[in-house]
Amino acid sequence: MKRIVEKAAMRQWTRDHRAAGRRVGFVPTMGSLHDGHISLVHEARARADLVVTSIYVNPTQFDQAEDLDKYPRQLEADAAKLVAAGCDALFIPRNLYAEGGPPHETWVDVERLTDKLCGAHRPGHFRGVTTVVTKFFNIVEPDVAVFGNKDYQQRSVIQRMVRDLDIPVEIVGAPLIRDHDGIALSSRNARLAPDDRQRALAISRSLFAARDANAAGERDAATLIADVTAGISAAGGRVDYVELVDDLTLEPVTRIAGPAVLAVAAFFGAVRLVDNVALS
Ligand code: AMP
């Protein structure tokens, strides 16, 4: 696996391969890789001849300095996992945001779609995500990029941005991968105290119960939301939001009449976790 740190070298790598007729797939990550990330690498490999994974803890998407400082970093273990997954290039950008000279002042902002769910609770977060992903698309120039449906709103926002700005890349959403006990895999899980890790199972347990209720005919948003909120609170979690939204527009749904997503963000200890299930 080739390691690339310079932006110009990254762009040249892709251009050389594309000139030879190869399709390049791209998986952006913030590292501390787990099987959820690796599933994206496999998804990219299935849709391209070569796969680039980036590892970059992007400061502009953190609304809490402490969260940025505590974000886990483990580059060599990550690289070994990517080699095992058959990744072709690892991009660890240096000076992604220009250093020295005038400050970075240009932002990409997807408007109403980012007002909801996580966007409503993390000011500036999605502006940081869309800006850094645009920079990556301009540097890596991939044919296809894969994003996890675990961060459902993020995937939706990127898809909308690419459509609105005619960015020449295909966006693929990949399924949410869970641990054996049901918890959504996340780099942040490593920061959970052992008893909080156990209590946090209430998130997936409540979402699965809601999915079962929905399969048995429950369509009422207020009922589903109240049950999930109660399940997480009873386990000692602090609910940031529980919302039932249309799977495309992310607008709130009061009664399920088509594809919808039941999305949760909740704190266990100081760690904010997100999860979701599809309902219909
Ligand atoms: P992150 O490193 O948390 O920024 O995530 C990088 C990419 O991996 C994003 O597209 C996430 O949605 C995706 N991802 C993270 N966790 C999971 C998971 N459990 N299942 C599927 N994709 C995931």
Tab-separated table of C-alpha atoms and ligand atoms in Angstrom:
chain	number	residue	atom	x	y	z
A	1	MET	CA	0.000	0.000	0.000
A	2	LYS	CA	1.373	3.355	-1.019
A	3	ARG	CA	1.440	6.108	1.610
A	4	ILE	CA	0.939	9.613	0.302
A	5	VAL	CA	1.185	12.839	2.303
A	6	GLU	CA	1.491	15.594	-0.298
A	7	LYS	CA	-1.623	16.877	-2.026
A	8	ALA	CA	0.108	17.162	-5.418
A	9	ALA	CA	1.398	13.578	-5.179
A	10	MET	CA	-2.105	12.328	-4.342
A	11	ARG	CA	-3.632	14.064	-7.342
A	12	GLN	CA	-0.878	12.748	-9.629
A	13	TRP	CA	-1.388	9.157	-8.377
A	14	THR	CA	-5.065	9.245	-9.323
A	15	ARG	CA	-4.424	10.981	-12.641
A	16	ASP	CA	-1.819	8.379	-13.639
A	17	HIS	CA	-4.192	5.501	-12.856
A	18	ARG	CA	-7.178	7.114	-14.517
A	19	ALA	CA	-5.071	7.822	-17.618
A	20	ALA	CA	-4.392	4.063	-17.714
A	21	GLY	CA	-8.151	3.455	-17.679
A	22	ARG	CA	-8.516	2.486	-14.021
A	23	ARG	CA	-11.421	3.538	-11.819
A	24	VAL	CA	-10.467	4.997	-8.439
A	25	GLY	CA	-12.593	4.512	-5.315
A	26	PHE	CA	-12.229	6.688	-2.222
A	27	VAL	CA	-13.039	6.185	1.474
A	28	PRO	CA	-12.528	9.260	3.693
A	29	THR	CA	-12.066	8.509	7.409
A	30	MET	CA	-10.760	10.027	10.615
A	31	GLY	CA	-8.813	6.852	11.485
A	32	SER	CA	-9.079	4.489	14.483
A	33	LEU	CA	-10.382	2.072	11.942
A	34	HIS	CA	-12.859	-0.693	12.768
A	35	ASP	CA	-14.864	-3.178	10.723
A	36	GLY	CA	-17.357	-0.448	9.748
A	37	HIS	CA	-14.608	1.474	7.955
A	38	ILE	CA	-13.195	-1.711	6.466
A	39	SER	CA	-16.618	-2.571	5.010
A	40	LEU	CA	-16.449	0.743	3.122
A	41	VAL	CA	-13.053	-0.239	1.705
A	42	HIS	CA	-14.563	-3.520	0.454
A	43	GLU	CA	-17.541	-1.635	-0.997
A	44	ALA	CA	-15.172	0.749	-2.807
A	45	ARG	CA	-13.093	-2.156	-4.086
A	46	ALA	CA	-16.242	-3.768	-5.533
A	47	ARG	CA	-16.944	-0.580	-7.520
A	48	ALA	CA	-13.433	0.480	-8.583
A	49	ASP	CA	-10.084	-0.935	-9.658
A	50	LEU	CA	-8.119	0.853	-6.940
A	51	VAL	CA	-9.029	2.152	-3.494
A	52	VAL	CA	-7.658	5.208	-1.684
A	53	THR	CA	-8.434	5.646	2.014
A	54	SER	CA	-7.701	8.925	3.756
A	55	ILE	CA	-7.049	9.347	7.450
A	56	TYR	CA	-7.414	12.886	8.688
A	57	VAL	CA	-8.924	14.176	11.935
A	58	ASN	CA	-10.531	17.290	10.505
A	59	PRO	CA	-10.425	20.176	13.017
A	60	THR	CA	-13.103	22.252	11.261
A	61	GLN	CA	-15.886	19.719	11.937
A	62	PHE	CA	-15.417	19.555	15.713
A	63	ASP	CA	-17.695	21.842	17.672
A	64	GLN	CA	-16.001	20.850	20.983
A	65	ALA	CA	-12.216	21.329	21.327
A	66	GLU	CA	-12.136	18.532	23.898
A	67	ASP	CA	-13.683	16.056	21.484
A	68	LEU	CA	-10.968	16.898	18.920
A	69	ASP	CA	-8.173	16.522	21.510
A	70	LYS	CA	-9.515	13.184	22.725
A	71	TYR	CA	-10.243	11.745	19.313
A	72	PRO	CA	-8.359	8.402	19.192
A	73	ARG	CA	-5.351	8.193	16.863
A	74	GLN	CA	-3.532	4.958	15.938
A	75	LEU	CA	-1.955	5.263	12.528
A	76	GLU	CA	0.171	2.107	12.349
A	77	ALA	CA	-2.655	-0.212	13.462
A	78	ASP	CA	-4.916	1.508	10.914
A	79	ALA	CA	-2.376	1.028	8.118
A	80	ALA	CA	-2.100	-2.704	8.910
A	81	LYS	CA	-5.899	-3.084	8.698
A	82	LEU	CA	-5.971	-1.283	5.358
A	83	VAL	CA	-3.212	-3.505	3.943
A	84	ALA	CA	-5.192	-6.572	5.041
A	85	ALA	CA	-8.314	-5.137	3.355
A	86	GLY	CA	-6.466	-4.656	0.053
A	87	CYS	CA	-6.420	-0.861	0.092
A	88	ASP	CA	-4.014	0.487	-2.571
A	89	ALA	CA	-3.154	3.920	-1.204
A	90	LEU	CA	-3.338	5.645	2.179
A	91	PHE	CA	-3.589	9.421	2.031
A	92	ILE	CA	-2.496	11.153	5.240
A	93	PRO	CA	-2.499	14.762	4.105
A	94	ARG	CA	0.039	17.263	5.348
A	95	ASN	CA	-1.016	20.924	5.414
A	96	LEU	CA	-4.511	20.152	4.181
A	97	TYR	CA	-5.568	23.657	5.166
A	98	ALA	CA	-3.028	26.198	3.907
A	99	GLU	CA	-0.530	27.101	6.612
A	100	GLY	CA	1.145	30.475	6.793
A	101	GLY	CA	-0.193	33.247	4.606
A	102	PRO	CA	-3.839	34.297	4.624
A	103	PRO	CA	-6.311	32.217	6.650
A	104	HIS	CA	-8.745	29.680	5.236
A	105	GLU	CA	-11.932	31.617	4.494
A	106	THR	CA	-13.887	29.529	1.985
A	107	TRP	CA	-16.663	27.185	3.073
A	108	VAL	CA	-19.141	24.862	1.430
A	109	ASP	CA	-22.542	25.046	3.103
A	110	VAL	CA	-25.521	22.795	2.374
A	111	GLU	CA	-28.394	24.848	3.758
A	112	ARG	CA	-31.640	23.367	5.084
A	113	LEU	CA	-30.585	19.730	5.106
A	114	THR	CA	-27.961	20.589	7.733
A	115	ASP	CA	-30.419	22.433	10.011
A	116	LYS	CA	-31.875	19.138	11.228
A	117	LEU	CA	-30.798	16.175	13.396
A	118	CYS	CA	-27.076	16.417	14.228
A	119	GLY	CA	-26.805	19.756	12.415
A	120	ALA	CA	-29.252	21.343	14.857
A	121	HIS	CA	-27.166	20.153	17.815
A	122	ARG	CA	-23.625	20.657	16.481
A	123	PRO	CA	-23.294	24.175	15.041
A	124	GLY	CA	-20.762	24.385	12.206
A	125	HIS	CA	-20.189	20.622	12.127
A	126	PHE	CA	-21.548	19.948	8.645
A	127	ARG	CA	-19.920	23.041	7.172
A	128	GLY	CA	-16.615	21.527	8.293
A	129	VAL	CA	-17.529	18.139	6.822
A	130	THR	CA	-18.704	19.438	3.436
A	131	THR	CA	-15.700	21.740	3.132
A	132	VAL	CA	-13.131	19.048	3.915
A	133	VAL	CA	-14.861	16.475	1.704
A	134	THR	CA	-14.885	18.988	-1.174
A	135	LYS	CA	-11.163	19.532	-0.648
A	136	PHE	CA	-10.616	15.769	-0.701
A	137	PHE	CA	-12.666	15.362	-3.866
A	138	ASN	CA	-10.574	18.101	-5.517
A	139	ILE	CA	-7.304	16.488	-4.434
A	140	VAL	CA	-8.077	12.779	-4.839
A	141	GLU	CA	-10.379	13.156	-7.877
A	142	PRO	CA	-12.053	9.765	-7.293
A	143	ASP	CA	-14.624	8.169	-9.594
A	144	VAL	CA	-16.633	6.850	-6.650
A	145	ALA	CA	-16.633	7.634	-2.908
A	146	VAL	CA	-18.201	5.498	-0.169
A	147	PHE	CA	-19.859	6.840	2.996
A	148	GLY	CA	-21.433	4.841	5.819
A	149	ASN	CA	-25.154	5.009	6.538
A	150	LYS	CA	-24.223	5.044	10.211
A	151	ASP	CA	-23.767	8.793	9.773
A	152	TYR	CA	-27.014	8.956	7.853
A	153	GLN	CA	-27.328	12.717	7.673
A	154	GLN	CA	-23.687	13.087	6.627
A	155	ARG	CA	-24.219	10.711	3.696
A	156	SER	CA	-27.371	12.619	2.677
A	157	VAL	CA	-25.637	15.992	2.904
A	158	ILE	CA	-22.658	14.836	0.810
A	159	GLN	CA	-25.002	13.376	-1.792
A	160	ARG	CA	-26.921	16.666	-1.982
A	161	MET	CA	-23.711	18.719	-2.201
A	162	VAL	CA	-22.374	16.599	-5.068
A	163	ARG	CA	-25.636	16.938	-6.952
A	164	ASP	CA	-26.035	20.666	-6.308
A	165	LEU	CA	-22.443	21.549	-7.262
A	166	ASP	CA	-22.047	19.027	-10.120
A	167	ILE	CA	-19.023	17.449	-8.482
A	168	PRO	CA	-18.012	14.584	-10.803
A	169	VAL	CA	-18.052	11.710	-8.309
A	170	GLU	CA	-20.533	8.924	-7.618
A	171	ILE	CA	-21.575	8.703	-3.949
A	172	VAL	CA	-22.384	5.279	-2.514
A	173	GLY	CA	-24.007	4.712	0.888
A	174	ALA	CA	-22.871	1.559	2.709
A	175	PRO	CA	-24.762	-0.353	5.437
A	176	LEU	CA	-24.248	0.387	9.134
A	177	ILE	CA	-21.988	-2.279	10.696
A	178	ARG	CA	-22.620	-3.367	14.308
A	179	ASP	CA	-20.617	-5.185	16.949
A	180	HIS	CA	-21.793	-8.691	17.927
A	181	ASP	CA	-23.876	-7.207	20.773
A	182	GLY	CA	-25.658	-4.716	18.516
A	183	ILE	CA	-23.837	-1.460	19.262
A	184	ALA	CA	-23.004	0.539	16.131
A	185	LEU	CA	-19.241	0.364	15.561
A	186	SER	CA	-17.651	3.762	16.149
A	187	SER	CA	-14.170	5.081	16.860
A	188	ARG	CA	-15.766	6.834	19.830
A	189	ASN	CA	-16.761	3.506	21.468
A	190	ALA	CA	-13.136	3.163	22.643
A	191	ARG	CA	-13.690	6.224	24.858
A	192	LEU	CA	-16.654	4.668	26.696
A	193	ALA	CA	-16.005	3.477	30.247
A	194	PRO	CA	-16.795	-0.277	30.456
A	195	ASP	CA	-20.082	0.258	32.316
A	196	ASP	CA	-21.123	3.010	29.888
A	197	ARG	CA	-20.293	0.674	26.987
A	198	GLN	CA	-22.740	-1.809	28.545
A	199	ARG	CA	-25.428	0.840	29.179
A	200	ALA	CA	-25.031	2.226	25.662
A	201	LEU	CA	-26.443	-1.040	24.301
A	202	ALA	CA	-29.800	0.554	25.171
A	203	ILE	CA	-29.502	2.625	21.976
A	204	SER	CA	-29.477	-0.299	19.548
A	205	ARG	CA	-31.805	-2.352	21.748
A	206	SER	CA	-34.416	0.438	21.703
A	207	LEU	CA	-34.016	0.964	17.969
A	208	PHE	CA	-34.440	-2.765	17.291
A	209	ALA	CA	-37.570	-2.794	19.469
A	210	ALA	CA	-38.904	0.129	17.415
A	211	ARG	CA	-38.109	-1.743	14.203
A	212	ASP	CA	-39.998	-4.784	15.519
A	213	ALA	CA	-42.958	-2.612	16.521
A	214	ASN	CA	-42.935	-1.003	13.085
A	215	ALA	CA	-42.824	-4.430	11.414
A	216	ALA	CA	-45.853	-5.379	13.538
A	217	GLY	CA	-47.753	-2.353	12.228
A	218	GLU	CA	-46.768	0.642	14.406
A	219	ARG	CA	-46.672	3.780	12.240
A	220	ASP	CA	-47.024	6.548	14.799
A	221	ALA	CA	-43.883	8.659	15.209
A	222	ALA	CA	-44.723	9.954	18.686
A	223	THR	CA	-45.111	6.403	20.039
A	224	LEU	CA	-41.894	5.114	18.458
A	225	ILE	CA	-39.910	8.179	19.571
A	226	ALA	CA	-41.260	8.040	23.130
A	227	ASP	CA	-40.345	4.353	23.485
A	228	VAL	CA	-36.784	4.828	22.206
A	229	THR	CA	-36.278	7.919	24.373
A	230	ALA	CA	-37.538	6.058	27.441
A	231	GLY	CA	-35.307	3.045	26.726
A	232	ILE	CA	-32.153	5.165	26.455
A	233	SER	CA	-32.994	7.360	29.450
A	234	ALA	CA	-33.780	4.341	31.630
A	235	ALA	CA	-30.260	3.040	30.918
A	236	GLY	CA	-28.729	6.331	32.079
A	237	GLY	CA	-28.109	7.861	28.670
A	238	ARG	CA	-28.677	11.553	27.965
A	239	VAL	CA	-30.731	11.800	24.794
A	240	ASP	CA	-29.590	14.547	22.408
A	241	TYR	CA	-32.384	13.725	19.975
A	242	VAL	CA	-34.596	10.896	18.795
A	243	GLU	CA	-36.293	11.746	15.499
A	244	LEU	CA	-38.249	9.977	12.805
A	245	VAL	CA	-37.524	11.535	9.408
A	246	ASP	CA	-38.185	10.977	5.715
A	247	ASP	CA	-35.200	9.050	4.328
A	248	LEU	CA	-34.569	11.560	1.507
A	249	THR	CA	-35.561	14.996	2.794
A	250	LEU	CA	-34.825	14.314	6.503
A	251	GLU	CA	-38.061	16.208	7.260
A	252	PRO	CA	-39.872	14.967	10.386
A	253	VAL	CA	-42.532	12.321	9.796
A	254	THR	CA	-45.573	12.089	12.094
A	255	ARG	CA	-46.983	8.923	10.597
A	256	ILE	CA	-44.899	6.495	8.546
A	257	ALA	CA	-46.163	6.268	4.959
A	258	GLY	CA	-42.926	5.424	3.117
A	259	PRO	CA	-39.188	4.927	3.694
A	260	ALA	CA	-38.167	6.645	6.925
A	261	VAL	CA	-35.215	6.688	9.292
A	262	LEU	CA	-35.403	6.596	13.072
A	263	ALA	CA	-32.250	8.435	14.149
A	264	VAL	CA	-30.713	8.833	17.598
A	265	ALA	CA	-27.895	10.796	19.189
A	266	ALA	CA	-27.243	10.201	22.880
A	267	PHE	CA	-24.496	10.748	25.416
A	268	PHE	CA	-23.201	8.011	27.660
A	269	GLY	CA	-20.713	9.667	29.983
A	270	ALA	CA	-19.084	12.362	27.859
A	271	VAL	CA	-19.271	10.330	24.657
A	272	ARG	CA	-21.842	11.211	22.021
A	273	LEU	CA	-23.042	8.210	19.993
A	274	VAL	CA	-25.267	8.122	16.918
A	275	ASP	CA	-27.299	5.251	15.506
A	276	ASN	CA	-30.292	4.723	13.234
A	277	VAL	CA	-32.602	2.128	11.723
A	278	ALA	CA	-34.621	2.208	8.523
A	279	LEU	CA	-38.421	1.924	8.916
A	280	SER	CA	-41.229	1.836	6.399
B	1	AMP	P1	-15.294	8.497	10.661
B	1	AMP	O1	-13.905	7.925	10.687
B	1	AMP	O2	-16.071	8.293	11.905
B	1	AMP	O3	-15.300	9.910	10.147
B	1	AMP	O4	-16.084	7.655	9.575
B	1	AMP	C1	-15.581	7.496	8.276
B	1	AMP	C2	-16.608	6.787	7.438
B	1	AMP	O5	-16.893	5.506	8.014
B	1	AMP	C3	-17.948	7.516	7.364
B	1	AMP	O6	-18.468	7.391	6.049
B	1	AMP	C4	-18.795	6.760	8.373
B	1	AMP	O7	-20.187	6.833	8.101
B	1	AMP	C5	-18.277	5.355	8.181
B	1	AMP	N1	-18.569	4.524	9.347
B	1	AMP	C6	-18.216	4.754	10.631
B	1	AMP	N2	-18.730	3.808	11.430
B	1	AMP	C7	-19.433	2.950	10.632
B	1	AMP	C8	-20.206	1.763	10.858
B	1	AMP	N3	-20.368	1.260	12.077
B	1	AMP	N4	-20.781	1.176	9.791
B	1	AMP	C9	-20.642	1.681	8.540
B	1	AMP	N5	-19.920	2.788	8.263
B	1	AMP	C10	-19.332	3.416	9.293
